[in-house]
Amino acid sequence: MGARGALGRLLLGLQLCALTRAAYKIWVPNTDFDNADNWSQNRTPCAGAAVEFPADKMVSVLVRGGHSVSNMLLPLDGEFVLAAGAGFSAADTSVNPDCDPGAPARFLDPDRFSWHDPRLWRSGDAARGLFSLDVERVPCRHDDVVFPPDSSFRVGLGPGARALRVGSVWALGQKFTSDEDLAGFLASRAGRLRFHGPGALSVRPETCAAPSGCVCGNAEVQPWVCAALLRPSGGHCPPAACRDALRPEGQCCALCGAIVSLTHGPAFDLARYRARLLSDFLTLPQYQALQVAVSKVPRPPQPREAPGEADTEIQVVLAEPGPETGGAGRLARALLADVAEHGEALGILSATFRESGAPVGDGLHRPGSRVGLASGLAAALFLLLLVLPAGALLLHRAGKLRWRRREETPLGFHNPVFDVAGSVQQPPAPAPTAAESTSQSYFVNPLFSATETDA
C-alpha cells in the first residue's frame, strides 16, 4: 500500500512537471526477484531450485511472492525487500521433478545496466508517431529522472568523465532537488546499493522556460551513449537500407528519410509546432508510417555566417519505416510549403531540408543490372553494325560514295605529309580574303583524287 501511495504522489508530481514544460525520463529495468529477465534461464527459479547471486556484487532485490528453494547463495553485500506476503521456504528437490537440481538459477550481473544506455529509459511525454534522438533518450539536463518506487534497481553512473546533470531525481519515493540532499542519499547504504561507478550525479532544478525549447546538453556524452547502444552489435551501426543515408545531430547511426532544419524567431513555440505536425500532417494516410523527432539542437557553423547569428536550430527528423516508401521526402517538401505560407505566423524565419538517396538495390545498382547494361550495349553495337553497311549502300546508289573493285584499287599512295617529293603538285592557293580564315591547312588525298578522276 505504501508503494502504491508513493507511486500516486509521484504521478501527481509528474503532471505538475508537464505543466511547467519539464520533461521526465523513467528508468525501465529492475532487479526484482520475480522478473524472468534477471535470471540465467530466462525464467524465475522453479520450486526446489538452487539459487545463486553474484558473490562480489552489491544489489537490492525486491521479492513480491513466495518462493521455495533448495539452497541459496547470497551476495556479500545486498538486501531483500519483501513485499506483503513475500518470503522464502526450504523445499525438497524431489517435490518438483521438472526442476533440475544440477542447473542452479543464477541471478544475472546487476551491474550490467548503464545510465548512458538509451534502451533503458522511457520518455514520460511519448506520443504515437514521435521518437527521440539517441542522446535525448537518456536524461537531459532539464529532465526529471524517475526510478519507480515499486521496483528495485541498480544503475551505473558511467566512467566519470563528466558529471551527470539533471533537473531532479525521484528515488525510493523521495524527490531530490539539491546536490546536498542527493549527495547524502548516494553516500548512504541505500544509495550505494542502487547507484555505482565513478560517475557523479548532480541536480539543478532549472525549468526550460523558452517557448522554442532547450538543447538537451548531452553532446559531450554522446560517445558513451552510442557505445552503450551499439554494444549488442559489436559497436557497429547496422547497414542503412538506402544510399546517402543521413545522420541527424544527436543520433548514433545514419537513417533513411529526410531532415528539415528551421531557423526561428522569438515567436516560435516548439510544443505548438510539434502538435501541428501530429494533427495536420502525421494523421494523413500517406504519412502515418513515418516517425518524427522534433527538437532544438546546436546549429552547425555556416560559411560566411554573420556575427551574432543564432547558434541553435530546430531539427525535424523524418524517418522512413522502410527503404522504398519515399514519404519522408514528400513530407519534407510539404513542410517547406507550409513554412512558405504560414512561416511568419509560426515564428519560422527559414527552412531547408536534406533527403537520403535511393533504396539499396534500386536503379542500375540492383542485382543483375550489370548484366542488363552489358546486354543493352551488345544490342546497340549489333544495330550499329547493321546500320553502317545499309547507310553506305544508300550513299553509293545516290552517287555520294564511289569505290573501285579490289584489283583496280592502288595498293598504296604517297602521303604528302611524309613524302613531299611524291605528293601531287597543286596550284598555289589564292590569297585569303578578309572573311576567310588564314589558319587553314590541308592536303589532297590521292585516293579520293583518283576516284574523282575516274568519275
Short mmCIF file of C-alpha atoms in Angstrom, two decimals:
data_model
loop_
_atom_site.label_atom_id
_atom_site.label_comp_id
_atom_site.label_asym_id
_atom_site.label_seq_id
_atom_site.Cartn_x
_atom_site.Cartn_y
_atom_site.Cartn_z
CA MET A 1 0.00 0.00 0.00
CA GLY A 2 2.90 2.31 0.76
CA ALA A 3 4.42 1.73 -2.68
CA ARG A 4 1.10 2.44 -4.40
CA GLY A 5 0.67 5.64 -2.40
CA ALA A 6 4.17 6.78 -3.28
CA LEU A 7 3.51 5.99 -6.93
CA GLY A 8 0.33 8.08 -6.85
CA ARG A 9 2.18 11.04 -5.37
CA LEU A 10 4.86 10.55 -7.99
CA LEU A 11 2.38 10.66 -10.88
CA LEU A 12 0.83 13.82 -9.46
CA GLY A 13 4.26 15.42 -9.32
CA LEU A 14 4.94 14.39 -12.91
CA GLN A 15 1.71 16.03 -14.03
CA LEU A 16 2.86 19.26 -12.39
CA CYS A 17 6.18 18.89 -14.25
CA ALA A 18 4.33 18.66 -17.54
CA LEU A 19 2.60 21.97 -16.81
CA THR A 20 5.97 23.70 -16.42
CA ARG A 21 7.40 22.31 -19.71
CA ALA A 22 9.78 19.98 -17.83
CA ALA A 23 10.16 16.55 -19.40
CA TYR A 24 10.88 13.41 -17.40
CA LYS A 25 12.63 10.12 -18.09
CA ILE A 26 11.59 6.88 -16.38
CA TRP A 27 14.11 4.11 -15.63
CA VAL A 28 12.87 0.84 -17.15
CA PRO A 29 14.92 -2.20 -15.93
CA ASN A 30 14.79 -3.53 -12.38
CA THR A 31 16.45 -6.07 -10.12
CA ASP A 32 13.22 -7.70 -8.96
CA PHE A 33 13.41 -11.38 -7.95
CA ASP A 34 10.19 -12.15 -9.86
CA ASN A 35 11.44 -10.68 -13.15
CA ALA A 36 12.42 -13.51 -15.53
CA ASP A 37 14.86 -11.20 -17.36
CA ASN A 38 17.12 -11.22 -14.32
CA TRP A 39 17.81 -14.97 -14.39
CA SER A 40 20.20 -17.09 -16.41
CA GLN A 41 17.49 -19.48 -17.59
CA ASN A 42 15.25 -16.55 -18.60
CA ARG A 43 12.72 -17.67 -16.00
CA THR A 44 12.26 -17.27 -12.28
CA PRO A 45 13.58 -20.12 -10.12
CA CYS A 46 11.27 -23.11 -10.08
CA ALA A 47 10.13 -24.66 -6.83
CA GLY A 48 13.01 -26.52 -5.21
CA ALA A 49 15.71 -24.88 -7.33
CA ALA A 50 19.14 -23.84 -6.14
CA VAL A 51 19.57 -20.06 -6.35
CA GLU A 52 22.86 -18.22 -6.75
CA PHE A 53 23.59 -14.50 -6.58
CA PRO A 54 26.93 -12.98 -7.68
CA ALA A 55 29.02 -13.09 -4.53
CA ASP A 56 31.06 -9.97 -5.31
CA LYS A 57 28.18 -7.66 -6.29
CA MET A 58 26.05 -5.28 -4.31
CA VAL A 59 22.35 -5.48 -5.09
CA SER A 60 18.93 -4.65 -3.73
CA VAL A 61 16.26 -7.21 -4.72
CA LEU A 62 12.51 -6.74 -4.38
CA VAL A 63 10.63 -10.01 -3.72
CA ARG A 64 6.92 -9.93 -4.45
CA GLY A 65 5.82 -13.56 -3.96
CA GLY A 66 6.60 -16.72 -2.01
CA HIS A 67 9.40 -19.00 -3.28
CA SER A 68 10.54 -22.49 -2.31
CA VAL A 69 14.25 -23.12 -2.85
CA SER A 70 16.61 -25.97 -2.01
CA ASN A 71 19.50 -23.64 -1.17
CA MET A 72 20.57 -20.06 -1.84
CA LEU A 73 23.99 -18.45 -2.30
CA LEU A 74 23.71 -14.82 -1.18
CA PRO A 75 25.87 -11.83 -2.19
CA LEU A 76 28.40 -10.49 0.29
CA ASP A 77 26.56 -7.16 0.43
CA GLY A 78 22.92 -6.84 -0.52
CA GLU A 79 19.36 -6.75 0.67
CA PHE A 80 16.00 -8.37 0.02
CA VAL A 81 12.97 -6.07 0.13
CA LEU A 82 9.96 -8.25 0.89
CA ALA A 83 6.52 -7.14 -0.28
CA ALA A 84 3.43 -8.15 1.67
CA GLY A 85 3.12 -11.95 1.64
CA ALA A 86 6.54 -12.50 0.11
CA GLY A 87 9.16 -14.86 1.56
CA PHE A 88 11.30 -17.97 1.10
CA SER A 89 10.90 -21.52 2.29
CA ALA A 90 13.04 -24.65 2.03
CA ALA A 91 11.85 -27.34 -0.33
CA ASP A 92 12.89 -30.84 -1.27
CA THR A 93 14.04 -31.10 -4.90
CA SER A 94 12.05 -34.34 -5.30
CA VAL A 95 8.81 -32.39 -4.91
CA ASN A 96 9.17 -30.87 -8.40
CA PRO A 97 10.61 -33.34 -10.94
CA ASP A 98 10.62 -30.64 -13.63
CA CYS A 99 13.16 -28.62 -11.65
CA ASP A 100 16.72 -29.73 -12.43
CA PRO A 101 18.81 -29.54 -9.24
CA GLY A 102 22.01 -29.75 -11.26
CA ALA A 103 21.35 -26.43 -13.04
CA PRO A 104 21.07 -23.69 -10.42
CA ALA A 105 19.22 -20.49 -11.26
CA ARG A 106 21.80 -17.69 -11.41
CA PHE A 107 20.90 -14.08 -10.90
CA LEU A 108 22.46 -12.05 -13.72
CA ASP A 109 25.07 -9.34 -13.13
CA PRO A 110 23.18 -6.40 -11.58
CA ASP A 111 25.93 -4.01 -12.75
CA ARG A 112 25.03 -4.53 -16.42
CA PHE A 113 22.66 -1.56 -16.53
CA SER A 114 24.23 1.76 -17.57
CA TRP A 115 22.78 5.24 -17.22
CA HIS A 116 24.01 6.04 -20.76
CA ASP A 117 22.09 3.22 -22.45
CA PRO A 118 19.14 4.78 -24.35
CA ARG A 119 17.28 1.46 -24.35
CA LEU A 120 16.88 1.60 -20.58
CA TRP A 121 14.86 4.84 -20.43
CA ARG A 122 11.29 5.71 -21.31
CA SER A 123 10.09 9.21 -22.01
CA GLY A 124 7.12 10.38 -20.00
CA ASP A 125 5.74 12.50 -22.85
CA ALA A 126 5.99 9.94 -25.66
CA ALA A 127 3.32 10.12 -28.37
CA ARG A 128 2.41 7.97 -31.35
CA GLY A 129 4.45 8.93 -34.39
CA LEU A 130 7.17 10.70 -32.38
CA PHE A 131 10.58 9.40 -31.39
CA SER A 132 13.60 10.87 -29.62
CA LEU A 133 17.16 11.16 -30.84
CA ASP A 134 19.58 8.75 -29.18
CA VAL A 135 21.25 11.37 -26.96
CA GLU A 136 17.82 12.68 -25.94
CA ARG A 137 16.57 9.25 -24.92
CA VAL A 138 18.78 9.42 -21.82
CA PRO A 139 18.03 12.18 -19.29
CA CYS A 140 18.80 15.71 -20.49
CA ARG A 141 19.95 18.49 -18.21
CA HIS A 142 16.40 19.85 -17.64
CA ASP A 143 14.70 16.47 -17.19
CA ASP A 144 13.25 14.99 -14.05
CA VAL A 145 14.58 11.44 -13.56
CA VAL A 146 12.21 8.86 -12.13
CA PHE A 147 13.08 5.49 -10.55
CA PRO A 148 9.70 3.78 -9.91
CA PRO A 149 9.18 3.22 -6.18
CA ASP A 150 7.53 -0.18 -6.69
CA SER A 151 10.68 -1.82 -8.09
CA SER A 152 14.28 -2.39 -7.04
CA PHE A 153 17.03 -1.13 -9.33
CA ARG A 154 20.76 -0.65 -9.78
CA VAL A 155 22.33 1.75 -12.29
CA GLY A 156 25.93 2.50 -13.28
CA LEU A 157 26.75 6.20 -13.50
CA GLY A 158 29.40 5.84 -16.18
CA PRO A 159 33.14 6.45 -16.39
CA GLY A 160 33.10 9.73 -14.51
CA ALA A 161 34.46 11.81 -17.39
CA ARG A 162 31.60 14.25 -16.93
CA ALA A 163 29.12 14.76 -14.11
CA LEU A 164 25.58 13.76 -15.00
CA ARG A 165 23.38 16.80 -14.58
CA VAL A 166 19.57 16.64 -14.44
CA GLY A 167 16.71 18.69 -13.11
CA SER A 168 15.72 16.39 -10.25
CA VAL A 169 15.84 12.74 -9.15
CA TRP A 170 12.95 10.69 -7.78
CA ALA A 171 14.14 7.57 -5.92
CA LEU A 172 12.63 5.47 -3.11
CA GLY A 173 9.61 7.77 -3.08
CA GLN A 174 11.72 10.89 -2.47
CA LYS A 175 12.45 13.81 -4.75
CA PHE A 176 15.96 15.26 -4.65
CA THR A 177 16.31 18.81 -5.95
CA SER A 178 19.59 19.88 -4.33
CA ASP A 179 23.09 18.50 -4.66
CA GLU A 180 23.48 18.36 -0.89
CA ASP A 181 20.45 16.12 -0.36
CA LEU A 182 21.30 13.94 -3.35
CA ALA A 183 24.92 13.52 -2.28
CA GLY A 184 23.78 12.42 1.17
CA PHE A 185 21.49 9.79 -0.35
CA LEU A 186 24.17 8.49 -2.76
CA ALA A 187 26.62 8.09 0.12
CA SER A 188 24.14 6.12 2.23
CA ARG A 189 23.92 2.35 2.11
CA ALA A 190 20.59 2.54 0.26
CA GLY A 191 22.19 4.80 -2.34
CA ARG A 192 25.31 2.62 -2.74
CA LEU A 193 23.14 -0.44 -3.32
CA ARG A 194 21.36 1.34 -6.18
CA PHE A 195 24.00 3.61 -7.77
CA HIS A 196 27.57 2.60 -8.54
CA GLY A 197 30.57 3.57 -10.63
CA PRO A 198 32.96 6.54 -10.69
CA GLY A 199 30.44 8.86 -12.32
CA ALA A 200 28.90 11.77 -10.43
CA LEU A 201 25.25 12.79 -10.42
CA SER A 202 24.09 16.34 -9.74
CA VAL A 203 20.76 18.16 -9.85
CA ARG A 204 19.95 21.72 -10.86
CA PRO A 205 16.22 22.38 -10.95
CA GLU A 206 16.25 24.69 -13.97
CA THR A 207 12.99 24.74 -15.89
CA CYS A 208 13.21 25.11 -19.64
CA ALA A 209 11.24 28.33 -19.88
CA ALA A 210 11.98 29.17 -23.54
CA PRO A 211 8.93 28.53 -25.76
CA SER A 212 11.30 27.41 -28.53
CA GLY A 213 12.65 24.64 -26.30
CA CYS A 214 16.12 23.93 -24.92
CA VAL A 215 19.11 21.98 -26.15
CA CYS A 216 19.39 18.60 -24.40
CA GLY A 217 23.00 19.16 -23.36
CA ASN A 218 24.22 15.58 -23.85
CA ALA A 219 26.60 16.23 -26.75
CA GLU A 220 29.65 15.56 -24.56
CA VAL A 221 28.41 12.12 -23.51
CA GLN A 222 27.29 11.01 -26.96
CA PRO A 223 30.31 8.66 -27.36
CA TRP A 224 29.25 6.78 -24.21
CA VAL A 225 25.60 6.80 -25.31
CA CYS A 226 26.49 5.32 -28.70
CA ALA A 227 28.88 2.79 -27.17
CA ALA A 228 26.16 1.51 -24.83
CA LEU A 229 23.53 1.48 -27.57
CA LEU A 230 25.70 -0.40 -30.07
CA ARG A 231 27.30 -2.85 -27.64
CA PRO A 232 25.00 -5.74 -28.66
CA SER A 233 26.10 -5.31 -32.32
CA GLY A 234 29.81 -5.16 -31.54
CA GLY A 235 29.93 -1.35 -31.69
CA HIS A 236 28.87 -1.17 -35.34
CA CYS A 237 25.84 0.55 -36.83
CA PRO A 238 23.52 -1.64 -38.90
CA PRO A 239 23.75 -1.01 -42.66
CA ALA A 240 21.30 1.60 -43.90
CA ALA A 241 18.65 0.44 -46.35
CA CYS A 242 19.23 3.47 -48.59
CA ARG A 243 22.08 5.27 -50.30
CA ASP A 244 23.43 8.54 -48.89
CA ALA A 245 21.78 7.89 -45.52
CA LEU A 246 21.53 10.86 -43.16
CA ARG A 247 22.85 11.09 -39.60
CA PRO A 248 20.92 13.72 -37.64
CA GLU A 249 22.54 15.74 -34.89
CA GLY A 250 22.35 13.64 -31.72
CA GLN A 251 21.83 10.31 -33.49
CA CYS A 252 24.35 7.45 -33.35
CA CYS A 253 23.65 5.86 -36.74
CA ALA A 254 22.54 7.09 -40.13
CA LEU A 255 18.95 6.57 -41.20
CA CYS A 256 16.77 6.79 -44.29
CA GLY A 257 14.42 9.73 -44.62
CA ALA A 258 14.78 13.50 -44.55
CA ILE A 259 15.91 16.25 -42.19
CA VAL A 260 14.22 19.67 -42.13
CA SER A 261 16.19 22.47 -40.44
CA LEU A 262 14.30 25.53 -39.20
CA THR A 263 15.66 28.87 -38.10
CA HIS A 264 13.23 30.65 -35.86
CA GLY A 265 12.43 33.90 -34.14
CA PRO A 266 11.19 34.65 -30.61
CA ALA A 267 7.58 33.82 -31.54
CA PHE A 268 8.31 30.18 -32.31
CA ASP A 269 6.76 27.64 -29.93
CA LEU A 270 8.23 24.14 -30.10
CA ALA A 271 5.33 22.40 -28.37
CA ARG A 272 2.80 24.10 -30.64
CA TYR A 273 4.77 23.17 -33.77
CA ARG A 274 5.12 19.55 -32.63
CA ALA A 275 1.36 19.42 -32.05
CA ARG A 276 0.84 20.91 -35.53
CA LEU A 277 2.89 18.12 -37.09
CA LEU A 278 0.91 15.49 -35.23
CA SER A 279 -2.53 16.86 -36.05
CA ASP A 280 -2.11 18.33 -39.54
CA PHE A 281 0.43 16.02 -41.17
CA LEU A 282 1.03 12.71 -39.39
CA THR A 283 -2.68 11.95 -39.36
CA LEU A 284 -2.74 11.90 -43.17
CA PRO A 285 -2.67 8.35 -44.63
CA GLN A 286 0.48 8.91 -46.69
CA TYR A 287 2.49 9.97 -43.63
CA GLN A 288 1.14 7.74 -40.86
CA ALA A 289 4.00 5.24 -41.14
CA LEU A 290 6.70 7.89 -40.63
CA GLN A 291 8.45 8.54 -37.33
CA VAL A 292 9.25 12.17 -36.48
CA ALA A 293 11.67 13.71 -33.98
CA VAL A 294 11.48 17.46 -33.29
CA SER A 295 14.00 19.17 -31.02
CA LYS A 296 16.32 22.12 -30.64
CA VAL A 297 19.91 21.19 -31.47
CA PRO A 298 23.24 23.03 -31.81
CA ARG A 299 23.44 24.66 -35.23
CA PRO A 300 26.40 23.60 -37.37
CA PRO A 301 28.67 26.51 -38.38
CA GLN A 302 27.63 28.03 -41.68
CA PRO A 303 30.02 29.50 -44.27
CA ARG A 304 30.02 33.29 -44.48
CA GLU A 305 27.88 33.50 -41.37
CA ALA A 306 27.39 36.97 -39.94
CA PRO A 307 28.39 37.55 -36.31
CA GLY A 308 25.56 37.21 -33.83
CA GLU A 309 23.69 34.51 -35.77
CA ALA A 310 21.74 32.02 -33.65
CA ASP A 311 23.81 29.00 -32.62
CA THR A 312 20.78 26.67 -32.42
CA GLU A 313 18.09 25.49 -34.80
CA ILE A 314 15.03 23.28 -34.81
CA GLN A 315 15.75 19.87 -36.30
CA VAL A 316 12.83 17.88 -37.69
CA VAL A 317 13.87 14.30 -38.47
CA LEU A 318 11.54 12.29 -40.71
CA ALA A 319 12.48 8.61 -40.52
CA GLU A 320 11.25 6.10 -43.07
CA PRO A 321 9.82 2.79 -41.79
CA GLY A 322 11.31 1.02 -44.83
CA PRO A 323 13.65 1.72 -47.74
CA GLU A 324 11.07 2.28 -50.50
CA THR A 325 8.25 4.47 -49.19
CA GLY A 326 9.51 7.94 -50.17
CA GLY A 327 7.09 9.52 -47.74
CA ALA A 328 9.78 11.41 -45.83
CA GLY A 329 10.82 13.43 -48.89
CA ARG A 330 7.20 14.27 -49.70
CA LEU A 331 6.52 15.35 -46.13
CA ALA A 332 9.69 17.46 -46.08
CA ARG A 333 8.53 19.34 -49.17
CA ALA A 334 5.08 19.74 -47.64
CA LEU A 335 6.63 21.25 -44.51
CA LEU A 336 8.65 23.70 -46.61
CA ALA A 337 5.48 24.72 -48.43
CA ASP A 338 3.77 25.13 -45.06
CA VAL A 339 6.61 27.39 -43.89
CA ALA A 340 6.36 29.45 -47.08
CA GLU A 341 2.66 30.02 -46.39
CA HIS A 342 2.49 30.20 -42.59
CA GLY A 343 6.10 30.72 -41.50
CA GLU A 344 5.61 34.25 -40.25
CA ALA A 345 2.67 33.23 -38.05
CA LEU A 346 4.64 30.26 -36.72
CA GLY A 347 7.75 32.30 -35.96
CA ILE A 348 9.87 30.45 -38.53
CA LEU A 349 12.39 32.56 -40.44
CA SER A 350 13.70 29.99 -42.94
CA ALA A 351 13.69 26.29 -43.69
CA THR A 352 15.94 23.88 -45.59
CA PHE A 353 15.90 20.12 -45.96
CA ARG A 354 18.09 17.16 -46.91
CA GLU A 355 16.89 13.81 -48.20
CA SER A 356 18.53 10.40 -48.30
CA GLY A 357 19.16 8.62 -51.59
CA ALA A 358 17.51 5.75 -53.39
CA PRO A 359 16.98 2.40 -51.68
CA VAL A 360 19.88 -0.02 -51.81
CA GLY A 361 19.49 -2.23 -54.88
CA ASP A 362 17.48 0.39 -56.80
CA GLY A 363 18.16 1.59 -60.34
CA LEU A 364 21.34 0.49 -62.09
CA HIS A 365 22.66 -0.85 -58.80
CA ARG A 366 20.08 -3.57 -58.49
CA PRO A 367 21.32 -7.17 -58.64
CA GLY A 368 21.68 -8.20 -62.26
CA SER A 369 21.79 -4.60 -63.51
CA ARG A 370 25.32 -5.01 -64.87
CA VAL A 371 24.12 -7.95 -66.94
CA GLY A 372 21.26 -5.84 -68.26
CA LEU A 373 23.60 -2.97 -69.06
CA ALA A 374 26.00 -5.29 -70.93
CA SER A 375 23.09 -6.79 -72.88
CA GLY A 376 21.93 -3.30 -73.85
CA LEU A 377 25.38 -2.33 -75.08
CA ALA A 378 25.66 -5.54 -77.11
CA ALA A 379 22.29 -4.88 -78.73
CA ALA A 380 23.28 -1.30 -79.56
CA LEU A 381 26.54 -2.48 -81.16
CA PHE A 382 24.66 -5.07 -83.21
CA LEU A 383 22.28 -2.42 -84.52
CA LEU A 384 25.20 -0.17 -85.36
CA LEU A 385 26.82 -2.91 -87.41
CA LEU A 386 23.57 -3.33 -89.33
CA VAL A 387 23.03 0.38 -89.95
CA LEU A 388 26.52 1.28 -91.19
CA PRO A 389 26.56 -1.06 -94.28
CA ALA A 390 23.00 -0.10 -95.15
CA GLY A 391 23.85 3.58 -94.96
CA ALA A 392 26.94 3.12 -97.13
CA LEU A 393 24.86 1.28 -99.73
CA LEU A 394 22.32 4.09 -99.86
CA LEU A 395 25.05 6.70 -100.30
CA HIS A 396 26.60 4.67 -103.14
CA ARG A 397 23.32 4.35 -105.01
CA ALA A 398 22.74 8.09 -104.60
CA GLY A 399 26.12 8.82 -106.16
CA LYS A 400 27.54 10.29 -102.99
CA LEU A 401 30.00 7.47 -102.42
CA ARG A 402 32.14 5.60 -105.01
CA TRP A 403 34.53 2.68 -104.74
CA ARG A 404 36.63 0.54 -107.06
CA ARG A 405 36.98 -3.15 -107.40
CA ARG A 406 39.77 -4.59 -105.31
CA GLU A 407 42.03 -5.31 -108.31
CA GLU A 408 41.63 -1.71 -109.59
CA THR A 409 42.42 -0.02 -106.32
CA PRO A 410 46.03 1.14 -105.89
CA LEU A 411 47.85 -0.79 -103.21
CA GLY A 412 49.29 2.39 -101.81
CA PHE A 413 49.84 6.08 -102.29
CA HIS A 414 52.32 8.70 -101.30
CA ASN A 415 51.34 10.63 -98.21
CA PRO A 416 52.24 14.27 -98.92
CA VAL A 417 52.79 14.90 -95.21
CA PHE A 418 55.68 12.43 -95.04
CA ASP A 419 56.80 12.42 -98.69
CA VAL A 420 56.75 15.93 -100.09
CA ALA A 421 58.52 14.91 -103.29
CA GLY A 422 55.90 12.33 -104.19
CA SER A 423 52.91 14.50 -103.45
CA VAL A 424 50.61 15.77 -106.11
CA GLN A 425 51.55 19.31 -107.04
CA GLN A 426 48.76 21.78 -106.51
CA PRO A 427 48.47 25.29 -107.80
CA PRO A 428 49.25 27.97 -105.28
CA ALA A 429 46.24 28.90 -103.21
CA PRO A 430 44.82 32.38 -103.78
CA ALA A 431 45.46 34.95 -101.08
CA PRO A 432 42.75 34.75 -98.42
CA THR A 433 40.16 37.43 -98.24
CA ALA A 434 39.28 39.26 -95.06
CA ALA A 435 36.35 36.94 -94.46
CA GLU A 436 38.41 33.77 -94.77
CA SER A 437 40.49 32.13 -92.05
CA THR A 438 44.23 32.18 -92.54
CA SER A 439 44.84 29.22 -90.20
CA GLN A 440 43.53 26.53 -92.53
CA SER A 441 45.89 23.76 -93.73
CA TYR A 442 45.06 20.83 -95.94
CA PHE A 443 46.48 18.23 -98.29
CA VAL A 444 44.98 16.25 -101.15
CA ASN A 445 44.31 12.56 -100.62
CA PRO A 446 45.28 10.86 -103.89
CA LEU A 447 42.82 8.04 -103.32
CA PHE A 448 39.85 10.35 -103.49
CA SER A 449 41.53 12.42 -106.20
CA ALA A 450 41.82 9.34 -108.39
CA THR A 451 38.26 8.44 -107.70
CA GLU A 452 37.00 11.78 -108.83
CA THR A 453 39.14 11.48 -111.99
CA ASP A 454 37.53 8.18 -112.86
CA ALA A 455 34.18 9.76 -112.42
#
